[in-house]
């Protein structure tokens, strides 16, 4: 008997091992095993299949060293999804395994549970007299007295004494107690020394314990009810449906109804969101309805949290609802009924680095197919591909074009910056109209969102004398000045550099910065509106856990007046008091050399505009551009998705792009530029022989060196027609890559594929 074993290595599919007699009867597909690999190194792998015929290869077949548990950790359906991903996205099965399994499941050793320090009153104080005497003894140390008072209050200790029931004592963490009592740790230790309190370790459960309530649901409007009925109807005969609902149309409430319907049939739901950034508001909403029946899975979960969700999903009582980011498509599912992909157009569903470079939206459709489940894609600005599939009848289509509560879509005014600058009546970055709007919003206690899709202070730094521009030492990219640490940052590799005292090219001393990043916008806001309370939402301000939620919560509660941010502010957030949204510079979005640039620009602007609007008055969007005559601008102004779609489709057809052609990028990387050039040329030649005219390149990408590695790119366009087999194409590509790396001198070239790149 032999087993095919998947190992977490970036090569190949699976590896054949002999099954020792001791475990021959108990080993199953999906079990975890320990096997020797390479130079006597032990690896943990997953059994993919069992068979009796070893392929006749030159290698000696080794034996499985140990069976790690007789129960499978991965289900057969999960393995089918893994195989599909490895095949479709052209990567090793081991890459998929690495992405899919939480590290705690992969490890052979024990799992660490997250522990927190908690505080409780000494047991002997569970007595009214004893407690009172203790308080009296603390009369002369008021801070200790106050701290104990707070602890009694937070633990409900006196209520518990009164009712003589220790179960009523609540858990209080040390951090929470110190925070709420505003006391130092020294005071706490003083009480501990006197034996009044005890500090102990407590195992923290990742999911908050709360029971949801179906009572806590908002009534559906007529149009929501109609959309819900249509979705249910479509799902009776089609597996995928698009819900095209304008911003603030209340898609979440429809999702909640669908999840409840699934739960009633004993089925589970997977609800995908593009990033954790988005989940705060929505998870809070869902938690109120689903309570403990809901698991939340995202990139900032600890290993213990991931393991617990994984184990619960494999148990007899899995979560009714999993809300998660793209990697949650790998969670085990018992009886999956529905996958919801919210904001399906979002690019963050696609994993860029490392392999597997999968798109979670498209993978979700395969996942649902394997489980015979349904898929609901939701968006106010669907991706061209998805909308195209609805026009072909492949996906069902439901439109929801009324905002919840009858709120009107915002009015969008275009400001022609070109003209204003020429007439010298505009000081960057705010046009007079925007400045006036901001003024009025502040006077009325209303809020403003400013959208600038560049972080940092100034995107361009230049020597006034010779035009020299500082670039990254490790990447071919210019640096962005950040005011906060007064350094030049590389947005590709993350390194930062001091500002040179003089120009290294001409020795000049006048280095100037141009352009506006979010940091500089905030400085400009302070100059003009010194009293305004501002916050910034970009990659730099949201690195630490919880910082994103804090910025959003503060804004939602009116603690800040003006929120300045990158595309992060365009993500499905709901605020009730935003009078004005300013799109400061639409042009940076329109000028990118990418065939999806206009689609993205439309999505971003329509989404950010959708944040404007108050509970009872129409919101106002001011869109600043130098290209007011660009057709895309009027499509945004009129909310005319269909025109944008049709125009983009014409261009895609004309220039051989998706959805008419399938796109695969071949990336080659090497530290040595000569080697990477040779490999790229050979790869291109072989691809041209195999595929003919659809091969473009090799190109030096816009950033042709990142982290010391030289990069080349080859694009392959293959007609999306039934006559061309994508499987054949992928097979040929793999063979060609192997041919290139078998040439002496080129073997260390890294070659990888990006299928359906974004
Ligand atoms: Zn210079
Ligand atoms: Zn760099």
XYZ file of C-alpha atoms and ligand atoms in Angstrom:
760
model
C 0.000 0.000 0.000
C 1.182 3.485 -0.885
C 0.073 6.989 -0.068
C 0.313 10.169 -2.122
C 1.328 12.860 0.349
C 1.069 16.640 -0.071
C 4.040 18.440 1.467
C 4.372 22.174 2.169
C 7.028 22.654 -0.493
C 6.731 24.920 -3.555
C 7.343 22.148 -6.093
C 5.371 19.354 -7.639
C 2.039 17.846 -6.813
C 2.306 15.041 -4.299
C 4.968 12.540 -3.240
C 4.689 8.756 -3.002
C 5.404 7.016 0.319
C 5.039 3.410 1.436
C 2.587 2.803 4.264
C 4.085 0.845 7.176
C 2.117 -2.264 8.191
C 1.273 -0.889 11.667
C -0.971 1.838 10.284
C -2.127 0.225 7.045
C -5.621 -0.383 8.423
C -6.213 3.002 9.989
C -4.661 5.520 7.605
C -7.237 7.589 5.701
C -7.265 10.265 3.025
C -6.869 13.658 4.723
C -4.789 12.297 7.627
C -1.701 14.094 8.837
C 1.563 12.168 8.501
C 5.212 12.744 9.252
C 7.515 11.783 6.383
C 11.223 12.076 5.559
C 11.910 14.556 2.767
C 15.212 15.785 1.378
C 18.245 15.187 3.570
C 16.594 13.219 6.350
C 14.405 16.127 7.246
C 10.962 15.310 8.601
C 7.972 17.127 7.158
C 4.324 17.093 8.090
C 2.119 16.267 5.120
C -1.461 15.442 4.257
C -2.525 12.182 2.633
C -4.044 12.983 -0.762
C -4.854 9.455 -1.894
C -4.141 5.764 -1.199
C -3.183 3.292 -3.914
C -1.341 0.077 -4.643
C 0.774 1.003 -7.657
C 3.784 3.198 -7.127
C 4.634 5.122 -10.302
C 7.800 3.723 -11.743
C 10.201 6.555 -10.980
C 13.888 6.519 -10.363
C 13.654 7.462 -6.711
C 13.645 4.974 -3.948
C 10.282 5.073 -2.190
C 10.564 5.956 1.487
C 8.225 4.960 4.253
C 5.853 7.133 6.212
C 7.544 7.726 9.569
C 4.457 8.312 11.668
C 0.707 8.669 11.331
C -0.248 11.790 13.290
C -3.751 10.976 14.453
C -6.140 8.480 12.927
C -8.805 11.090 12.109
C -8.410 13.146 8.918
C -7.730 16.848 9.447
C -8.762 17.716 5.877
C -11.936 16.513 4.183
C -12.113 14.944 0.722
C -14.078 17.907 -0.668
C -11.448 20.287 0.690
C -8.769 18.290 -1.105
C -10.717 18.529 -4.335
C -10.716 22.312 -3.977
C -6.955 22.297 -3.268
C -6.324 20.302 -6.435
C -8.470 22.627 -8.509
C -6.581 25.692 -7.194
C -3.152 24.150 -7.838
C -4.180 23.212 -11.352
C -6.065 26.364 -12.339
C -3.711 28.888 -10.756
C -0.613 26.910 -11.816
C 1.152 26.418 -8.519
C 2.339 23.531 -6.361
C -0.203 21.656 -4.271
C 2.136 22.340 -1.351
C 1.600 26.094 -1.868
C -2.137 25.546 -1.510
C -1.614 23.430 1.596
C 0.474 26.205 3.155
C -2.220 28.788 2.446
C -5.100 26.556 3.505
C -4.013 25.022 6.788
C -3.693 27.213 9.868
C -0.106 26.855 11.088
C -1.300 25.230 14.308
C -2.851 22.412 12.268
C 0.346 21.995 10.241
C 2.610 21.819 13.276
C 3.325 18.514 14.853
C 3.587 19.935 18.355
C 1.019 21.170 20.791
C -1.039 24.226 20.305
C -0.647 27.248 22.481
C -3.843 28.735 23.702
C -3.960 32.493 24.092
C -3.814 33.406 27.752
C -4.622 36.645 29.478
C -3.991 37.790 33.036
C -7.223 38.111 34.988
C -7.903 39.502 38.434
C -10.277 38.233 41.100
C -11.003 38.883 44.768
C -9.619 36.376 47.242
C -12.013 33.577 47.982
C -12.203 34.371 51.721
C -13.803 37.727 50.851
C -16.912 36.001 49.526
C -18.611 37.074 52.688
C -20.282 40.388 53.415
C -18.515 41.017 56.732
C -15.098 40.035 55.457
C -15.490 42.301 52.455
C -16.597 45.252 54.569
C -13.677 44.779 56.955
C -11.273 44.739 54.038
C -12.688 48.014 52.749
C -12.289 49.564 56.213
C -8.669 48.435 56.372
C -8.015 50.333 53.159
C -9.402 53.691 54.342
C -5.923 55.202 54.583
C -4.854 54.089 51.108
C -7.485 55.734 48.898
C -6.057 54.453 45.605
C -6.142 50.834 46.750
C -9.616 51.422 48.127
C -10.828 52.823 44.802
C -9.286 49.995 42.841
C -10.967 47.361 45.001
C -14.269 49.206 44.670
C -13.897 49.107 40.897
C -13.033 45.408 40.910
C -16.075 44.594 43.062
C -18.220 46.551 40.640
C -16.763 44.993 37.486
C -16.963 41.425 38.777
C -20.494 41.914 40.246
C -18.943 40.520 43.418
C -21.430 42.068 45.862
C -24.441 40.890 43.849
C -22.944 37.411 43.861
C -22.553 37.574 47.673
C -26.099 38.872 48.102
C -27.521 35.976 46.055
C -24.900 33.569 47.441
C -24.020 32.377 43.945
C -20.359 32.307 42.879
C -21.341 31.653 39.276
C -22.448 35.248 39.005
C -18.897 36.558 39.438
C -17.708 37.943 36.131
C -14.275 37.602 34.520
C -12.185 40.772 34.551
C -8.834 41.061 32.804
C -5.956 42.879 34.438
C -5.664 45.242 31.463
C -9.350 46.044 31.521
C -9.307 46.728 35.266
C -6.262 48.998 35.097
C -7.767 50.847 32.158
C -11.180 51.420 33.677
C -9.927 52.307 37.143
C -7.156 54.445 35.675
C -4.689 53.044 38.200
C -1.085 51.870 37.989
C 0.043 48.276 38.261
C 1.815 49.126 41.529
C -1.504 49.714 43.303
C -2.723 46.371 42.024
C 0.382 44.585 43.294
C -0.128 46.243 46.676
C -3.548 44.604 46.989
C -2.092 41.303 45.840
C 0.669 41.456 48.484
C -2.007 41.842 51.147
C -3.791 38.758 49.855
C -6.897 40.728 48.924
C -6.804 39.895 45.252
C -5.386 37.152 43.066
C -3.926 37.422 39.577
C -4.182 34.328 37.418
C -3.923 33.136 33.813
C -7.116 32.737 31.899
C -7.576 30.988 28.555
C -9.267 33.353 26.205
C -11.816 32.121 23.722
C -11.474 33.912 20.418
C -15.141 34.319 19.749
C -17.089 36.606 22.010
C -19.809 34.839 23.851
C -23.072 36.449 23.043
C -26.366 35.161 21.954
C -27.895 36.745 18.917
C -31.490 37.575 18.489
C -33.658 37.210 15.442
C -35.824 39.914 16.965
C -33.030 42.352 16.235
C -33.772 42.669 12.531
C -34.669 45.707 10.516
C -37.823 45.408 8.438
C -37.233 44.986 4.715
C -38.430 47.683 2.352
C -40.617 46.663 -0.589
C -37.678 46.767 -2.982
C -35.489 44.713 -0.619
C -38.248 42.120 -0.244
C -38.631 41.977 -4.017
C -34.881 41.493 -4.499
C -34.853 38.745 -1.853
C -37.691 36.886 -3.585
C -35.914 37.166 -6.929
C -32.658 35.793 -5.521
C -34.431 32.799 -3.959
C -36.185 32.174 -7.248
C -32.981 32.380 -9.312
C -31.167 30.063 -6.891
C -33.798 27.404 -7.507
C -32.389 26.940 -11.013
C -29.014 28.766 -11.225
C -26.088 28.396 -8.898
C -24.648 31.932 -9.168
C -26.580 35.196 -8.822
C -25.410 38.827 -8.839
C -27.124 41.307 -6.536
C -26.430 44.686 -8.142
C -27.500 47.078 -5.422
C -26.629 50.784 -5.248
C -24.606 52.008 -2.259
C -26.589 52.051 1.025
C -29.372 49.926 -0.468
C -29.309 47.577 2.517
C -27.772 44.486 0.935
C -26.688 43.190 4.351
C -30.300 42.862 5.539
C -31.043 40.710 2.499
C -28.005 38.555 3.245
C -29.251 38.096 6.826
C -32.597 36.734 5.560
C -30.816 34.314 3.221
C -28.503 33.093 5.998
C -31.517 32.459 8.268
C -33.243 30.510 5.492
C -30.144 28.320 5.127
C -29.896 27.829 8.887
C -33.526 26.686 8.921
C -32.544 23.956 6.447
C -29.550 22.967 8.575
C -27.094 24.417 6.069
C -24.033 26.585 6.605
C -23.141 29.893 5.026
C -19.766 31.365 4.147
C -19.833 35.170 3.921
C -16.736 36.619 2.251
C -15.592 40.187 2.698
C -12.625 41.711 0.867
C -10.649 42.713 3.941
C -10.812 42.938 7.676
C -10.897 46.691 7.302
C -14.418 46.305 6.040
C -15.657 43.806 8.545
C -15.965 45.915 11.690
C -19.346 47.467 10.934
C -20.773 44.411 9.206
C -19.594 41.847 11.748
C -21.075 43.906 14.565
C -24.374 43.923 12.689
C -24.298 40.171 11.995
C -23.219 39.393 15.565
C -26.399 41.010 16.831
C -28.428 38.471 14.862
C -26.261 35.347 14.892
C -24.341 35.667 18.173
C -22.365 32.515 18.956
C -23.457 30.804 15.772
C -21.056 33.002 13.855
C -17.283 32.611 13.450
C -15.069 35.452 12.265
C -11.906 34.568 10.342
C -9.369 37.133 9.202
C -5.685 37.808 8.801
C -5.258 39.235 12.279
C -6.663 36.159 14.021
C -4.072 34.489 16.262
C -2.958 30.914 15.554
C -5.070 29.669 18.448
C -8.140 31.466 17.103
C -7.626 29.993 13.643
C -7.208 26.513 15.071
C -10.336 26.789 17.165
C -12.449 27.846 14.176
C -10.899 25.089 12.051
C -11.653 22.471 14.696
C -15.191 23.684 15.213
C -15.765 23.515 11.447
C -14.590 19.891 11.450
C -16.764 19.037 14.483
C -20.383 17.846 14.478
C -21.544 21.329 15.330
C -19.867 23.740 12.940
C -20.617 27.455 12.840
C -23.865 28.343 11.076
C -22.127 31.328 9.578
C -18.480 32.074 8.875
C -17.648 35.689 8.085
C -14.174 36.007 6.717
C -11.614 37.311 4.288
C -10.380 35.475 1.213
C -8.496 32.740 3.074
C -11.705 31.569 4.755
C -12.594 29.727 1.542
C -10.156 27.106 2.881
C -12.106 26.465 6.087
C -13.743 23.034 6.273
C -17.473 23.001 5.521
C -19.852 20.235 6.533
C -23.081 21.092 4.779
C -22.464 24.289 2.867
C -25.594 25.856 1.410
C -24.599 29.342 0.333
C -21.508 31.461 -0.274
C -21.974 35.228 -0.238
C -19.188 37.247 -1.873
C -19.788 40.822 -0.774
C -18.179 43.678 -2.763
C -17.285 41.068 -5.348
C -15.464 43.640 -7.522
C -12.762 44.218 -4.899
C -9.228 43.455 -6.051
C -8.171 42.257 -2.616
C -9.998 38.988 -3.302
C -7.026 38.178 -5.466
C -3.901 36.977 -3.696
C -0.848 38.541 -5.352
C 2.030 37.162 -3.313
C 2.933 34.405 -2.569
C 1.427 31.456 -4.477
C -1.341 30.327 -4.702
C -2.294 33.491 -6.630
C -5.976 32.686 -6.437
C -9.047 34.857 -6.719
C -11.297 34.030 -3.769
C -14.421 35.125 -5.654
C -13.817 32.676 -8.484
C -12.586 29.983 -6.114
C -15.777 30.442 -4.069
C -17.776 29.518 -7.154
C -15.764 26.285 -7.468
C -16.134 25.647 -3.712
C -19.899 26.012 -4.011
C -19.897 23.737 -7.040
C -18.082 20.994 -5.101
C -20.637 21.276 -2.271
C -23.621 21.739 -4.548
C -24.216 25.099 -2.868
C -25.375 28.480 -4.199
C -23.368 31.688 -4.663
C -24.536 35.263 -4.241
C -22.218 37.993 -5.531
C -22.995 41.473 -4.221
C -21.794 44.866 -5.436
C -22.874 48.393 -6.288
C -20.192 48.433 -8.989
C -19.819 44.857 -10.307
C -16.642 43.781 -12.044
C -16.858 43.774 -15.842
C -16.391 39.974 -15.874
C -19.261 39.334 -13.479
C -21.674 41.681 -15.207
C -20.696 40.146 -18.547
C -21.601 36.707 -17.167
C -25.068 38.000 -16.260
C -25.605 39.285 -19.806
C -24.654 35.834 -21.109
C -27.179 34.252 -18.744
C -24.454 32.294 -16.923
C -25.269 34.152 -13.698
C -28.673 35.337 -12.546
C -29.142 39.086 -12.084
C -31.055 41.032 -9.458
C -31.053 44.810 -9.316
C -31.725 46.911 -6.248
C -31.663 50.567 -7.185
C -33.262 52.227 -4.198
C -31.366 53.281 -1.134
C -32.709 52.109 2.199
C -35.029 54.604 3.898
C -35.549 56.553 0.669
C -32.256 58.419 0.981
C -31.297 59.969 -2.354
C -28.057 59.204 -4.145
C -25.664 62.121 -3.722
C -25.382 65.020 -6.101
C -22.006 65.010 -7.838
C -20.436 68.261 -9.049
C -17.355 68.265 -11.249
C -14.766 70.966 -10.684
C -12.438 71.647 -13.598
C -9.147 72.164 -11.812
C -7.302 72.961 -15.052
C -9.467 75.994 -15.628
C -9.292 77.219 -12.022
C -5.506 76.964 -11.911
C -5.210 78.862 -15.196
C -7.413 81.630 -13.862
C -5.327 81.589 -10.657
C -8.377 81.120 -8.403
C -7.437 77.780 -6.967
C -4.902 77.018 -4.282
C -4.165 73.309 -4.264
C -5.496 70.988 -3.068
C -8.990 72.421 -2.437
C -11.114 74.189 -5.030
C -13.116 77.187 -3.738
C -16.320 75.136 -4.005
C -14.916 72.328 -1.888
C -13.443 74.725 0.654
C -16.795 76.467 1.018
C -18.609 73.146 1.392
C -16.166 72.049 4.080
C -16.679 75.350 5.894
C -20.440 74.908 5.881
C -20.269 71.298 6.980
C -18.137 72.289 9.968
C -20.501 75.150 10.863
C -23.479 72.767 10.842
C -21.726 70.039 12.810
C -21.686 67.790 9.779
C -18.868 65.646 8.459
C -16.565 65.530 5.445
C -14.644 62.724 3.748
C -11.654 63.642 1.595
C -10.404 61.013 -0.805
C -6.851 61.108 -2.156
C -5.476 57.879 -3.511
C -1.888 58.460 -2.411
C -0.423 58.000 1.005
C 2.586 59.748 2.476
C 3.284 63.458 2.339
C 4.544 64.231 -1.132
C 4.744 61.662 -3.901
C 7.511 63.432 -5.790
C 10.757 64.862 -4.412
C 13.016 66.607 -6.892
C 16.249 68.624 -7.058
C 15.286 72.091 -8.255
C 18.582 72.583 -10.112
C 19.012 69.349 -12.048
C 15.724 67.469 -11.696
C 17.306 64.520 -9.826
C 14.699 62.288 -8.114
C 15.638 60.015 -5.207
C 14.956 56.319 -5.872
C 14.995 53.193 -3.729
C 18.302 51.358 -3.359
C 16.591 47.993 -3.803
C 13.790 48.757 -6.265
C 13.502 50.823 -9.439
C 10.982 53.205 -7.973
C 10.966 56.815 -6.797
C 10.556 57.500 -3.108
C 7.722 59.229 -1.277
C 8.410 61.770 1.443
C 6.684 61.082 4.782
C 6.378 64.009 7.122
C 5.841 61.945 10.261
C 9.369 60.526 10.429
C 10.861 63.026 7.939
C 12.141 60.230 5.733
C 11.840 58.997 2.167
C 9.837 55.774 1.934
C 9.735 53.053 -0.711
C 6.139 51.886 -1.113
C 7.295 48.634 -2.743
C 9.793 47.110 -0.316
C 8.899 49.224 2.728
C 12.425 50.549 3.338
C 12.989 54.163 4.329
C 15.939 56.437 3.727
C 17.118 59.796 5.158
C 16.731 62.866 2.980
C 20.122 63.649 1.430
C 21.614 66.908 2.720
C 22.474 67.848 -0.854
C 21.691 66.517 -4.299
C 24.069 63.600 -5.036
C 23.901 64.489 -8.729
C 24.727 68.236 -8.802
C 25.409 69.094 -5.174
C 22.466 71.505 -5.072
C 20.810 72.167 -1.720
C 17.270 72.799 -2.877
C 15.286 69.571 -2.838
C 11.566 70.234 -3.179
C 8.516 68.093 -2.834
C 5.555 68.170 -5.183
C 2.101 66.706 -5.192
C -0.198 65.726 -2.363
C -0.347 62.541 -0.340
C -2.875 62.013 2.457
C -0.386 63.240 5.064
C 0.014 66.581 3.323
C -3.748 66.896 2.779
C -4.174 66.610 6.537
C -1.589 69.370 7.086
C -3.420 71.586 4.551
C -6.756 70.950 6.280
C -5.237 72.055 9.596
C -3.886 75.226 7.998
C -7.289 76.210 6.647
C -9.563 74.808 9.340
C -7.498 74.926 12.538
C -10.420 73.912 14.735
C -11.484 70.876 12.709
C -10.869 67.481 14.273
C -9.294 65.272 11.604
C -8.279 61.658 11.171
C -6.347 59.890 8.467
C -7.216 56.452 7.123
C -4.413 54.857 5.109
C -1.884 52.056 5.298
C 0.350 54.108 7.599
C -2.304 54.821 10.231
C -3.837 51.340 10.327
C -0.868 49.056 10.846
C -1.649 48.087 14.421
C -4.485 45.819 15.438
C -7.604 47.774 16.265
C -6.426 51.108 14.854
C -8.721 50.843 11.849
C -11.816 50.231 13.971
C -10.910 53.124 16.231
C -10.653 55.598 13.348
C -13.962 54.364 11.905
C -15.760 54.290 15.266
C -14.573 57.794 16.158
C -15.848 59.106 12.845
C -19.152 57.226 13.141
C -19.649 58.693 16.623
C -18.871 62.217 15.436
C -15.610 62.501 17.388
C -13.865 63.593 14.184
C -15.137 66.094 11.620
C -12.992 65.349 8.594
C -11.783 61.930 7.520
C -8.932 61.937 5.009
C -8.025 58.696 3.313
C -6.871 56.564 0.430
C -9.162 54.044 -1.295
C -9.728 52.636 2.221
C -12.450 55.269 2.688
C -14.299 53.901 -0.339
C -14.945 50.535 1.316
C -18.595 49.782 2.163
C -18.724 51.938 5.277
C -21.938 53.440 6.523
C -22.030 56.830 8.167
C -25.071 58.904 8.898
C -23.792 62.455 8.981
C -21.532 62.962 5.963
C -22.510 66.144 4.144
C -19.658 66.241 1.677
C -17.241 63.913 -0.038
C -14.307 65.508 -1.837
C -12.533 63.507 -4.543
C -9.396 65.607 -4.639
C -7.673 64.288 -7.720
C -9.519 61.970 -10.076
C -6.684 62.132 -12.620
C -4.221 59.877 -10.768
C -6.825 57.129 -11.144
C -7.421 57.771 -14.853
C -3.781 57.786 -15.908
C -2.590 54.323 -14.900
C -1.225 52.076 -17.662
C -3.602 49.197 -17.037
C -6.540 47.961 -19.078
C -8.664 47.866 -15.931
C -7.813 51.449 -15.001
C -11.161 52.981 -16.029
C -13.186 50.184 -14.495
C -11.288 50.654 -11.209
C -11.574 54.444 -11.325
C -15.320 54.143 -11.805
C -15.642 51.663 -8.946
C -13.535 53.702 -6.567
C -15.246 57.015 -7.284
C -18.771 55.582 -7.261
C -18.025 53.791 -3.981
C -16.494 56.805 -2.248
C -19.310 59.042 -3.526
C -21.744 56.550 -1.978
C -20.455 57.478 1.490
C -22.096 60.914 1.188
C -25.622 61.358 2.433
C -27.310 61.988 5.724
C -30.350 60.398 7.218
C -32.665 63.042 5.850
C -30.761 65.155 3.356
C -28.993 64.521 0.106
C -25.201 64.292 0.219
C -22.878 66.272 -1.998
C -19.792 65.052 -3.831
C -17.191 67.369 -5.308
C -15.038 65.729 -7.921
C -11.864 67.620 -8.861
C -10.207 66.798 -12.167
C -8.170 68.255 -15.000
C -9.949 65.979 -17.429
C -13.553 67.010 -16.994
C -14.287 65.981 -20.597
C -13.278 62.355 -20.020
C -16.412 60.229 -20.605
C -15.724 58.310 -17.413
C -16.299 61.453 -15.357
C -19.835 61.875 -16.671
C -20.481 58.148 -16.156
C -19.562 58.604 -12.486
C -21.662 61.765 -12.201
C -24.721 60.059 -13.677
C -24.155 56.762 -11.898
C -24.263 55.261 -15.379
C -22.722 51.841 -14.832
C -24.124 50.445 -18.074
C -22.407 53.066 -20.270
C -19.128 52.443 -18.493
C -19.600 48.702 -19.001
C -20.406 49.008 -22.697
C -17.534 51.352 -23.423
C -15.036 49.178 -21.580
C -16.327 46.048 -23.320
C -15.706 47.651 -26.725
C -12.137 48.444 -25.755
C -11.515 45.025 -24.244
C -12.706 43.381 -27.422
C -10.637 45.651 -29.616
C -7.420 45.102 -27.666
C -7.871 41.408 -26.837
C -8.470 41.630 -23.109
C -10.724 39.743 -20.662
C -13.503 38.750 -20.716
C -12.900 38.056 -24.435
C -9.424 36.697 -23.850
C -7.937 34.777 -20.943
C -4.830 36.385 -19.571
C -1.855 34.665 -17.967
C 1.241 36.584 -16.887
C 4.552 34.789 -16.697
C 6.921 36.440 -14.206
C 10.642 35.806 -14.186
C 12.933 36.950 -11.396
C 16.644 36.788 -10.773
C 19.294 38.804 -8.953
C 21.372 38.866 -12.116
C 19.931 40.993 -14.906
C 21.752 39.059 -17.649
C 20.310 35.758 -16.468
C 16.781 37.072 -16.204
C 17.028 38.547 -19.711
C 18.253 35.276 -21.203
C 15.539 33.254 -19.469
C 12.849 35.721 -20.526
C 13.944 35.663 -24.165
C 14.007 31.879 -24.285
C 10.655 31.613 -22.526
C 9.127 34.086 -25.004
C 10.520 32.262 -28.023
C 9.179 28.894 -26.854
C 5.813 30.434 -26.003
C 5.583 32.024 -29.441
C 6.270 28.619 -31.025
C 3.503 27.076 -28.924
C 0.880 29.825 -28.970
C 1.693 32.127 -31.885
C 0.531 35.734 -31.801
C -0.941 35.932 -28.293
C 2.461 36.310 -26.643
C 3.540 39.810 -25.576
C 6.945 40.609 -24.207
C 9.281 40.123 -22.564
C 8.636 43.459 -20.859
C 10.436 45.389 -18.207
C 7.508 46.115 -15.880
C 7.010 49.679 -14.602
C 8.941 48.657 -11.504
C 11.566 46.349 -12.950
C 13.519 45.663 -9.794
C 12.058 44.958 -6.360
C 14.113 43.938 -3.351
C 17.241 43.460 -5.471
C 15.497 41.054 -7.855
C 15.296 41.956 -11.538
C 11.882 41.275 -13.000
C 10.619 40.490 -16.486
C 7.081 39.827 -17.545
C 5.527 37.970 -20.481
C 1.807 38.176 -21.144
C -0.176 35.420 -22.811
C -3.603 36.135 -24.270
C -5.706 33.171 -25.263
C -9.137 33.508 -26.823
C -11.858 32.602 -24.335
C -13.561 30.188 -26.668
C -14.636 26.565 -26.335
C -12.125 25.624 -29.050
C -9.147 26.405 -26.819
C -8.619 24.121 -23.833
C -7.284 26.103 -20.862
C -5.953 22.856 -19.422
C -3.824 22.302 -22.529
C -2.536 25.875 -22.375
C -1.465 25.480 -18.758
C 0.202 22.154 -19.462
C 2.232 23.614 -22.326
C 3.271 26.601 -20.208
C 4.521 24.358 -17.423
C 6.554 22.289 -19.855
C 8.109 25.406 -21.382
C 9.080 26.752 -17.943
C 10.751 23.423 -17.158
C 12.644 23.593 -20.448
C 13.991 27.044 -19.560
C 15.108 26.123 -16.052
C 16.806 22.956 -17.316
C 19.321 25.069 -19.244
C 22.641 25.305 -17.338
C 23.080 28.817 -15.954
C 19.364 29.578 -16.062
C 18.197 26.961 -13.559
C 18.012 29.401 -10.652
C 15.591 31.727 -12.475
C 12.341 31.991 -10.560
C 9.428 31.501 -12.911
C 5.870 31.748 -11.753
C 2.459 32.270 -13.279
C -0.353 34.657 -12.523
C -3.604 33.348 -13.984
C -6.433 35.891 -14.438
C -4.197 38.671 -13.067
C -5.753 41.815 -11.612
Zn 20.620 68.192 -8.445
Zn 12.222 49.533 -2.370
